[in-house]
mmCIF file of C-alpha atoms in Angstrom:
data_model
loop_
_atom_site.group_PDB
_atom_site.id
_atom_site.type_symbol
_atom_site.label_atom_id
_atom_site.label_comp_id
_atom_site.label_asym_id
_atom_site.label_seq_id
_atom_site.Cartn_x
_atom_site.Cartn_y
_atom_site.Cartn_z
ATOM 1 C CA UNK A 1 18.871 18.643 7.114
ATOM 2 C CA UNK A 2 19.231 21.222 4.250
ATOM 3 C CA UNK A 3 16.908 20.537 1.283
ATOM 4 C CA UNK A 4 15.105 17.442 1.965
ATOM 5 C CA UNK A 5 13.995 19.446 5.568
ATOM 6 C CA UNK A 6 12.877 22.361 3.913
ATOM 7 C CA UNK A 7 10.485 19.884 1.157
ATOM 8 C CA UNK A 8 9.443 18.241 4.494
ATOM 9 C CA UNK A 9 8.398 21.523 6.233
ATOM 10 C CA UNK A 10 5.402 23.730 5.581
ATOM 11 C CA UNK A 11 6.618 27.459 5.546
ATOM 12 C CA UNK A 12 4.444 30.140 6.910
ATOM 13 C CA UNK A 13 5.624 32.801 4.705
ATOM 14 C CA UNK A 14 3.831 30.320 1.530
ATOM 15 C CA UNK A 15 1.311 28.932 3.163
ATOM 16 C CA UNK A 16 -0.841 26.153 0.665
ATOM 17 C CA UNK A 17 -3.931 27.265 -0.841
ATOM 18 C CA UNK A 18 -7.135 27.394 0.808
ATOM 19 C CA UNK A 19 -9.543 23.963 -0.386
ATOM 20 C CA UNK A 20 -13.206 24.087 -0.448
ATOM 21 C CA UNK A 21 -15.138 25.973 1.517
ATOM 22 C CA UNK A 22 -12.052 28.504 2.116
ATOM 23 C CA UNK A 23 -10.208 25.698 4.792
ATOM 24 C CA UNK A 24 -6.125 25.934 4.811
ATOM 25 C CA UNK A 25 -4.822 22.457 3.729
ATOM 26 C CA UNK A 26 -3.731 20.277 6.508
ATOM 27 C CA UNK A 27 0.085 20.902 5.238
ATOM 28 C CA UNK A 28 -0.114 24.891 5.777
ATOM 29 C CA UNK A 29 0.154 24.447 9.899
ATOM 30 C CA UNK A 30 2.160 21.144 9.885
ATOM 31 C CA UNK A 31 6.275 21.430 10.875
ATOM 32 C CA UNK A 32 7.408 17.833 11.234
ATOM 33 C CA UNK A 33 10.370 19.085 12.829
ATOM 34 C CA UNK A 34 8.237 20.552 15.543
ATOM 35 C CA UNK A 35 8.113 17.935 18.664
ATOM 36 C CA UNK A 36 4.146 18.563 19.262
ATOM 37 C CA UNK A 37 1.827 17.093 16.997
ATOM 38 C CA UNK A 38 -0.680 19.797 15.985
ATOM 39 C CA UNK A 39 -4.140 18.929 17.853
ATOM 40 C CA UNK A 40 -6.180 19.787 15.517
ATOM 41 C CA UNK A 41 -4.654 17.770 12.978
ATOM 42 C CA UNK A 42 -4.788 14.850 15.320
ATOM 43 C CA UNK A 43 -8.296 15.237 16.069
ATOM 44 C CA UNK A 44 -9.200 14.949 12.365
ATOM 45 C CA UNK A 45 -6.694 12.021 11.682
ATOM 46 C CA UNK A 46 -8.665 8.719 11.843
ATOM 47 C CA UNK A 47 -11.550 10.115 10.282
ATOM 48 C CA UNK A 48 -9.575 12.037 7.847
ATOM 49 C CA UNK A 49 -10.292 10.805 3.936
ATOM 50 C CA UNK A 50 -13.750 9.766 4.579
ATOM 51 C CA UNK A 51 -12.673 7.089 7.210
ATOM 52 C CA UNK A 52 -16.185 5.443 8.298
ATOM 53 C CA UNK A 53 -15.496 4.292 11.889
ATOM 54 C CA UNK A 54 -15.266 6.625 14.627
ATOM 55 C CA UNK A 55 -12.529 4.430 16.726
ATOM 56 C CA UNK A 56 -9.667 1.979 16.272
ATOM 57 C CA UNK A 57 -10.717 -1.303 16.649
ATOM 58 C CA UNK A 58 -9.400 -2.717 20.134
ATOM 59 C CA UNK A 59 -6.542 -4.735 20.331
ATOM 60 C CA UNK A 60 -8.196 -7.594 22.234
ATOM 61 C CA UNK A 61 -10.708 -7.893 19.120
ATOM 62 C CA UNK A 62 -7.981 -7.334 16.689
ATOM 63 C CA UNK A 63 -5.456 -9.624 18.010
ATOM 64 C CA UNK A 64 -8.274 -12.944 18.062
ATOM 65 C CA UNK A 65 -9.173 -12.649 14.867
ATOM 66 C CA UNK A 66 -5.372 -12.253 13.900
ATOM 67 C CA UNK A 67 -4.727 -15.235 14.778
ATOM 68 C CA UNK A 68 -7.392 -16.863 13.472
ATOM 69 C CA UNK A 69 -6.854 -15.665 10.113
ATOM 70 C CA UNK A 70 -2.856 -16.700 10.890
ATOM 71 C CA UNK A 71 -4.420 -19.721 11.091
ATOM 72 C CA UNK A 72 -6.165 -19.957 7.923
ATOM 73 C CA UNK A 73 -2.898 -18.598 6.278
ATOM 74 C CA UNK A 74 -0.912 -21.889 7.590
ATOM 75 C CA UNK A 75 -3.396 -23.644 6.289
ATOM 76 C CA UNK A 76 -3.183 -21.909 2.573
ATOM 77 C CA UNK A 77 0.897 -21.816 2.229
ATOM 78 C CA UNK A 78 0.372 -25.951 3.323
ATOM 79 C CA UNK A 79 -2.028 -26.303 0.511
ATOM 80 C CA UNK A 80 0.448 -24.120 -1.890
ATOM 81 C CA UNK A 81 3.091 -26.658 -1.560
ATOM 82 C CA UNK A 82 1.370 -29.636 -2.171
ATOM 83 C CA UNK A 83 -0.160 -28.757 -4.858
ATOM 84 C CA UNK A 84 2.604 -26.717 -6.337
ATOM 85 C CA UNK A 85 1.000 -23.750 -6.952
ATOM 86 C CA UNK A 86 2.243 -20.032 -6.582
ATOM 87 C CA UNK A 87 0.594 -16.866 -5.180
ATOM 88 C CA UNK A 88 1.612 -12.953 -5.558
ATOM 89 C CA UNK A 89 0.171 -10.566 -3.826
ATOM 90 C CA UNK A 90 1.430 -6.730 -4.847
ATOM 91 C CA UNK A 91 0.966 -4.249 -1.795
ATOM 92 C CA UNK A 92 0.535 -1.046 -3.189
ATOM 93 C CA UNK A 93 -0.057 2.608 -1.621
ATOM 94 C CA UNK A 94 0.459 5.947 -0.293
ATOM 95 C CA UNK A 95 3.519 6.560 2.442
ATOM 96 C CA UNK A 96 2.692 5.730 5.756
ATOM 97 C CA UNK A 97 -0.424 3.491 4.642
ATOM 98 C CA UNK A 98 1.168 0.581 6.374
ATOM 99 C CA UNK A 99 1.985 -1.975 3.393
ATOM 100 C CA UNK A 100 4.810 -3.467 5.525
ATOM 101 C CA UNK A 101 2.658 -4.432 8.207
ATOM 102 C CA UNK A 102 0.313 -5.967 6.643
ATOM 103 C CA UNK A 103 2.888 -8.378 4.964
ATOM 104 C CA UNK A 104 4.801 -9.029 8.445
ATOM 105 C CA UNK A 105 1.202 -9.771 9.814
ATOM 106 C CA UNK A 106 0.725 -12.534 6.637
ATOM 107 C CA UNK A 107 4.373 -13.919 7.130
ATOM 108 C CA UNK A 108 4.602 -14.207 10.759
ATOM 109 C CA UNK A 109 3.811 -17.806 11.067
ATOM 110 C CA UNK A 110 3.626 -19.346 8.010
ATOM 111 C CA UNK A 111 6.788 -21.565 6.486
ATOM 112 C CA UNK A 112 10.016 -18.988 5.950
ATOM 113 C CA UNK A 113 11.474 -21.402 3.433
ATOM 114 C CA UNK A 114 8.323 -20.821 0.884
ATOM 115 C CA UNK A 115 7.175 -17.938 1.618
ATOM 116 C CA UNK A 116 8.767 -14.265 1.542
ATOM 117 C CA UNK A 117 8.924 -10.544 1.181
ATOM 118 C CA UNK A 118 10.681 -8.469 -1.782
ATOM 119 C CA UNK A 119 11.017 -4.628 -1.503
ATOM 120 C CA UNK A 120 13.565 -3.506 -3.909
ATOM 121 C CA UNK A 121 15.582 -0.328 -3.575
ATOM 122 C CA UNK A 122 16.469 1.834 -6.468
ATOM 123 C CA UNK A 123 17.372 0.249 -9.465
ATOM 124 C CA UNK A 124 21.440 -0.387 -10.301
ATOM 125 C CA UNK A 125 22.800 1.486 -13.731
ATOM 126 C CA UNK A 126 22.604 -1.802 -14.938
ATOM 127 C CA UNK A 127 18.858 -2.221 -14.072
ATOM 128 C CA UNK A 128 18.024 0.807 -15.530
ATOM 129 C CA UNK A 129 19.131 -0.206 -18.706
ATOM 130 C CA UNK A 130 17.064 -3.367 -18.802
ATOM 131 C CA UNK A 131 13.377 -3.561 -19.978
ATOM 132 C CA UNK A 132 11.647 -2.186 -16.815
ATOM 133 C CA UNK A 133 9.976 -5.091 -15.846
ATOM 134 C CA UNK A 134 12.931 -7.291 -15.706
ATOM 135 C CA UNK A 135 14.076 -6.997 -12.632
ATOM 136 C CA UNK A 136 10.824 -8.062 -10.788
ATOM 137 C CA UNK A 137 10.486 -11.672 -13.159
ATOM 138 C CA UNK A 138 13.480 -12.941 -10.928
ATOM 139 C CA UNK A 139 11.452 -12.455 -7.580
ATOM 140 C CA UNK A 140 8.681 -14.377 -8.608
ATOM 141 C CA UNK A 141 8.036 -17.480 -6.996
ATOM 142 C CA UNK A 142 8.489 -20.868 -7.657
ATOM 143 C CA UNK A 143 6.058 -23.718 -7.412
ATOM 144 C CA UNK A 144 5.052 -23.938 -3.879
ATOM 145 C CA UNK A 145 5.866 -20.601 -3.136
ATOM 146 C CA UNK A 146 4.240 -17.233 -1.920
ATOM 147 C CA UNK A 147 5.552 -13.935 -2.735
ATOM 148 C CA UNK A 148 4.096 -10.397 -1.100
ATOM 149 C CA UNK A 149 5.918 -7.140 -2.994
ATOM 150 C CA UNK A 150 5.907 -4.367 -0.784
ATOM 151 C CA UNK A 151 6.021 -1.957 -3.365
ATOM 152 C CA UNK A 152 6.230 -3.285 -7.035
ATOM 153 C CA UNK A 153 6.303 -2.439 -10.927
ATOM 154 C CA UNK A 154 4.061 0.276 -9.758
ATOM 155 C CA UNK A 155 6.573 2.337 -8.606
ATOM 156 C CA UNK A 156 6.782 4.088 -12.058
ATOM 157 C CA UNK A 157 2.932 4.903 -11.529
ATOM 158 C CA UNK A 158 3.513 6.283 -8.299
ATOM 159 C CA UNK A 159 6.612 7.771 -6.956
ATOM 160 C CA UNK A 160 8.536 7.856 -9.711
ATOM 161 C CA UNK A 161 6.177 9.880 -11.696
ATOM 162 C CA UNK A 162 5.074 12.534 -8.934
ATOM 163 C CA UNK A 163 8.833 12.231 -7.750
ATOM 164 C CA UNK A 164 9.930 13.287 -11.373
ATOM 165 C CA UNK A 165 12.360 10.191 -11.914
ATOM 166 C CA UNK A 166 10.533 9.217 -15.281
ATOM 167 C CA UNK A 167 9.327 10.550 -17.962
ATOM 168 C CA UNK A 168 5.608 10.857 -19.304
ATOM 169 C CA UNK A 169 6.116 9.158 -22.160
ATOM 170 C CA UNK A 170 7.583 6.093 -19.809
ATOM 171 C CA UNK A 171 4.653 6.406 -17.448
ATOM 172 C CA UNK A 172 2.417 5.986 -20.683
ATOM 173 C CA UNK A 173 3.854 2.700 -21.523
ATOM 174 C CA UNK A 174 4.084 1.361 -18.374
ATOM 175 C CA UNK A 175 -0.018 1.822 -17.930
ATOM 176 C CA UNK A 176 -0.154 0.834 -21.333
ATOM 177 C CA UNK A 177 2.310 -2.398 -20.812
ATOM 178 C CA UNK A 178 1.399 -3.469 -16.836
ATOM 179 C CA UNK A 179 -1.830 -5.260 -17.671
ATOM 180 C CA UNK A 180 -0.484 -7.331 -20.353
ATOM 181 C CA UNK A 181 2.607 -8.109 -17.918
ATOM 182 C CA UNK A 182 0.026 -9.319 -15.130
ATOM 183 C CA UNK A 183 -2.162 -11.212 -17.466
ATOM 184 C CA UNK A 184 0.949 -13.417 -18.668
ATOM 185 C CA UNK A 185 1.537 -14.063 -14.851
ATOM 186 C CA UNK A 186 -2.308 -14.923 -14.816
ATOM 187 C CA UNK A 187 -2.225 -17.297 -17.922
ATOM 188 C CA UNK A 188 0.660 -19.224 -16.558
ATOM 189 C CA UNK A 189 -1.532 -20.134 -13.580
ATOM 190 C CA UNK A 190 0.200 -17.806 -11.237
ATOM 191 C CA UNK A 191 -2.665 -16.397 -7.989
ATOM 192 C CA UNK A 192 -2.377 -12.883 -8.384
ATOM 193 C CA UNK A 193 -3.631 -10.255 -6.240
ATOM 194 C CA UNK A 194 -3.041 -6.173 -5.973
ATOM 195 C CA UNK A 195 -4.169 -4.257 -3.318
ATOM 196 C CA UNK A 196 -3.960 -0.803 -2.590
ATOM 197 C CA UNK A 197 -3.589 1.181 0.677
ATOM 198 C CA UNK A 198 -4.738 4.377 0.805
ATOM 199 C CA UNK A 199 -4.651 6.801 4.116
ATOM 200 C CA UNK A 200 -6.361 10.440 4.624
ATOM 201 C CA UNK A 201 -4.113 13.402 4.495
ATOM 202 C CA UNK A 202 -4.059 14.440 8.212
ATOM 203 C CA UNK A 203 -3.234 10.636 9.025
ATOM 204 C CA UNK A 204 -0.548 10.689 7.018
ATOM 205 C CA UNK A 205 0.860 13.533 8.466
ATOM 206 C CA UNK A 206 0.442 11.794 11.672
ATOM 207 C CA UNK A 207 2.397 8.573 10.394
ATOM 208 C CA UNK A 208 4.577 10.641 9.168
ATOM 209 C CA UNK A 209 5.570 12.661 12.572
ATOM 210 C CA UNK A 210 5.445 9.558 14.525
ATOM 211 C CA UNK A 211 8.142 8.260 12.363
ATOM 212 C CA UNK A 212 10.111 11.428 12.486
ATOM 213 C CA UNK A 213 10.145 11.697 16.079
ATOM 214 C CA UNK A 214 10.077 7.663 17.482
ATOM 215 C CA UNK A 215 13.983 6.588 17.269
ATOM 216 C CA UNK A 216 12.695 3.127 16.706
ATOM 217 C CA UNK A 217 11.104 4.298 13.185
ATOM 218 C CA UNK A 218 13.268 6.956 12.248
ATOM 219 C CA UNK A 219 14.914 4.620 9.729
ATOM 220 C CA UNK A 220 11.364 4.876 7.531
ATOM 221 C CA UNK A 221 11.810 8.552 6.820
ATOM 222 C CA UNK A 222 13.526 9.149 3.705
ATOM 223 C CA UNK A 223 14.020 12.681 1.788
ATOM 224 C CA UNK A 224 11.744 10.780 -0.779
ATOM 225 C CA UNK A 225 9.092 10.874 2.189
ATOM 226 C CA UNK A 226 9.443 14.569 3.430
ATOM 227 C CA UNK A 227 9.655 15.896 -0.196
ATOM 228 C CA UNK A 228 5.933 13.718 -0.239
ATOM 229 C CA UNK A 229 4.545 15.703 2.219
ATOM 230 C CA UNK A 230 3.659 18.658 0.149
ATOM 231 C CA UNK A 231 2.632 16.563 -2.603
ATOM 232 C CA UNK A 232 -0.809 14.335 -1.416
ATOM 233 C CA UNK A 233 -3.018 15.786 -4.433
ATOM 234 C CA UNK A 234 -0.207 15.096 -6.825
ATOM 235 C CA UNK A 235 -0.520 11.003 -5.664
ATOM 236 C CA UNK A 236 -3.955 11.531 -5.517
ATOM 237 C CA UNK A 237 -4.086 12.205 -8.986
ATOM 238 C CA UNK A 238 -1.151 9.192 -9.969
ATOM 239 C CA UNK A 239 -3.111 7.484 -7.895
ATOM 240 C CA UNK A 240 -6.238 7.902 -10.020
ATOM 241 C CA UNK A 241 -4.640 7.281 -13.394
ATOM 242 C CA UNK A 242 -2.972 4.184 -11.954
ATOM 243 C CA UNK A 243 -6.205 2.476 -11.098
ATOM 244 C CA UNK A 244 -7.621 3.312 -14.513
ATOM 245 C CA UNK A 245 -5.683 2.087 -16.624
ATOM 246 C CA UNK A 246 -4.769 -1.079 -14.707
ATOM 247 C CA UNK A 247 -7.607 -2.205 -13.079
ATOM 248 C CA UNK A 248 -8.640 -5.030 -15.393
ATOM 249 C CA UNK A 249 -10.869 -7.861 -15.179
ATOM 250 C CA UNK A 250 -7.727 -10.181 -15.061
ATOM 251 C CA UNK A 251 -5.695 -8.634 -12.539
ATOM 252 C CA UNK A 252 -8.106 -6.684 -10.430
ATOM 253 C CA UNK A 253 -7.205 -3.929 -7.725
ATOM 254 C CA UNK A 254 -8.794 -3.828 -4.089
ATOM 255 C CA UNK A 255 -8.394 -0.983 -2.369
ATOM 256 C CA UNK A 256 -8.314 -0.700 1.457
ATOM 257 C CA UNK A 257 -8.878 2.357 3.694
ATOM 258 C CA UNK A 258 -6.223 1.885 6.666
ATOM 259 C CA UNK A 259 -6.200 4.534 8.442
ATOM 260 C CA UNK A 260 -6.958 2.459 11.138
ATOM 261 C CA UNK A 261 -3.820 0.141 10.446
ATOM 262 C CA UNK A 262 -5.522 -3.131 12.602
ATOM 263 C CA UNK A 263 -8.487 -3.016 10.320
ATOM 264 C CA UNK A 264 -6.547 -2.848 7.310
ATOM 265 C CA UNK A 265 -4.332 -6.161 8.270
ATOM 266 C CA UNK A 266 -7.141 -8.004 8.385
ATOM 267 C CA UNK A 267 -8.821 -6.577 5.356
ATOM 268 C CA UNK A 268 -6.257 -7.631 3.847
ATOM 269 C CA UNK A 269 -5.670 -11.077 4.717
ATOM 270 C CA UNK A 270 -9.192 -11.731 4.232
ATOM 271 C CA UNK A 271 -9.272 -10.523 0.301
ATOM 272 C CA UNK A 272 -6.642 -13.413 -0.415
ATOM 273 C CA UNK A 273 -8.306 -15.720 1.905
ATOM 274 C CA UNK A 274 -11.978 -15.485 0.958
ATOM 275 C CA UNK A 275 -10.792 -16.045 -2.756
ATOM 276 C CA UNK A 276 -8.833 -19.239 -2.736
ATOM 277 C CA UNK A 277 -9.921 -22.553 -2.349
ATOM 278 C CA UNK A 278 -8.331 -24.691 -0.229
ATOM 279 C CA UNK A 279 -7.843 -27.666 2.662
ATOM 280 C CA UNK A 280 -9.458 -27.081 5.806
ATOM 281 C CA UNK A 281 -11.029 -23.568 5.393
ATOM 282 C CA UNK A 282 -12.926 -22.129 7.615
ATOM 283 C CA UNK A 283 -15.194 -19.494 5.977
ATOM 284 C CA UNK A 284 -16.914 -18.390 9.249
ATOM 285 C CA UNK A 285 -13.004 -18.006 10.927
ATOM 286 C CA UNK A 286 -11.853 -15.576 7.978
ATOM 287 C CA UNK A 287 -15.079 -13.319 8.402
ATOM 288 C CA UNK A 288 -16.876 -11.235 5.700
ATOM 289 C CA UNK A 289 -15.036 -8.249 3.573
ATOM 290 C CA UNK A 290 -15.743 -4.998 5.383
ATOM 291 C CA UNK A 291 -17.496 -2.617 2.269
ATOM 292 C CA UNK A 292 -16.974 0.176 4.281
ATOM 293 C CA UNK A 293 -13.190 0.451 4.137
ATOM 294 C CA UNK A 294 -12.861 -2.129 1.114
ATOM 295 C CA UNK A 295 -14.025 -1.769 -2.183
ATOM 296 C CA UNK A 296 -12.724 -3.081 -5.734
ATOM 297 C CA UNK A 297 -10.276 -0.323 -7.984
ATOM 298 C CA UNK A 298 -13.196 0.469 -10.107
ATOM 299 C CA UNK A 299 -15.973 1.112 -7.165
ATOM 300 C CA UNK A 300 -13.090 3.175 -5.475
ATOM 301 C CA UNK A 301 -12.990 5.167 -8.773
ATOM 302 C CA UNK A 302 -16.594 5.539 -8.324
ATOM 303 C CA UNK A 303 -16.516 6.851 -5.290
ATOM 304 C CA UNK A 304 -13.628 9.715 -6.032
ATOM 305 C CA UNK A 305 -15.808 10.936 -9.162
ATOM 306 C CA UNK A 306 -18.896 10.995 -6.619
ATOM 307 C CA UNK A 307 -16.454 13.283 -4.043
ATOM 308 C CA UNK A 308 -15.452 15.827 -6.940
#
């Protein structure tokens, strides 16, 4: 595959440096090109990042309260468009971290015709000549309406900075401008919600194989993703700045473990749920926030300094 394989492909003759305690970095033994997913790697993949939980939850468990959050998410979109209100949630978060599943999970039985997905691809020459966040205002929704952005403005933040497709001084005003963007969506009454997915390093590189080598999911892999193989620290650290600077009192972040991608779907579906008020709900049907694996941007923060 040329270039993009090589980015994708840890080489032995530069292996990465050794982390604490003198350990080689997961990438240093990883070839996703390589059929065989290294064991070792896979033993340390659902714990990997601090994960709490020792297993997955089981699908049995996972799949009834699904559907009774499903439920409670018919029940929400119904009471969006009688009232006319709007919602936005912005899925956010490294590769792999399963953004797009939570969203199918949150659209799979409520109304098509007011409800929906965006996921942009790279901006057009003419959208890169626009003010940056032009392009998303047209996706918003209208009164009686949900939206979910898998991926958003925050691209700039992310992948486009560690990716090298902006500049510093753009990334700069973006952090400086994306609060005051989500704050007029907030003052004009729209229900705004950001969450975050973040995944540990070895389960990543697990995603990441899975998708490589599953013809059903080979679609996902982009050169974007292998040339992000090599660089987890560098989102670690976009990732860092990111919630800094826009995690406001206004337009909050949550941030979600998921390397367990069942427990993360519902996470998720809960943190809209448990915050909105309407018809019907059934507190003890959407369950409690799980601390463990969710935590607000600035506790998350909190928790990174406490790692260092």
């Amino acid at each position: 595959m040329g270039k993009a394989k090589d980015e994708g492909k840890a080489k032995d003759e530069k292996p990465d440096k050794a982390g604490k305690g003198g350990k080689a970095r997961p990438t240093a033994a990883f070839d996703i090109d390589n059929p065989v997913f290294p064991d070792d790697l896979d033993e340390r993949a659902l714990k990997s990042g601090g994960y709490p939980y020792d297993d997955k939850l089981k699908r049995g468990a996972y799949e009834e309260q699904l559907q009774k959050l499903q439920l409670e998410f018919i029940k929400l979109q119904g009471h969006i468009e009688a009232k006319g209100e709007r919602l936005v949630v912005v899925f956010e978060g490294r590769d792999t971290s399963g953004k797009g599943g939570c969203i199918s999970r949150i659209l799979e039985r409520i109304n098509p015709r007011h409800s929906r997905s965006v996921a942009l691809s790279k901006p057009t020459d003419a959208e890169r000549g626009q003010w940056y966040f032009q392009r998303y205002i047209s996706h918003l929704p209208t009164k009686g309406d949900l939206v979910l952005f898998d991926r958003s403005w925050y691209n700039r933040a992310g992948v486009e900075r560690v990716m090298g497709f902006c500049t510093e001084e753009q990334v700069a005003r973006f952090l400086r401008d994306a609060p005051e963007f989500e704050a007029l969506l907030v003052r004009d009454d729209i229900r705004f919600f950001k969450i975050y997915l973040t995944v540990g390093q070895e389960m990543q590189l697990k995603r990441f194989h899975e998708r490589r080598h599953d013809p059903f999911k080979q679609w996902k892999v982009t050169d974007i993703d292998l040339a992000a193989i090599s660089k987890y620290d560098d989102y670690s650290r976009a990732e860092a700045e990111m919630l800094r600077h826009t995690h406001t009192a206004v337009s909050p972040w949550t941030v979600i473990n998921a390397n367990d991608q069942r427990r993360a779907r519902l996470e998720a579906m809960r943190v809209v749920l448990n915050r909105l008020d309407y018809a019907g709900k059934d507190a003890a049907a959407i369950g409690v926030i799980d601390p463990k694996i969710t935590v607000s941007g600035a506790e998350y923060l909190d928790r990174l300094k406490t790692k260092a």
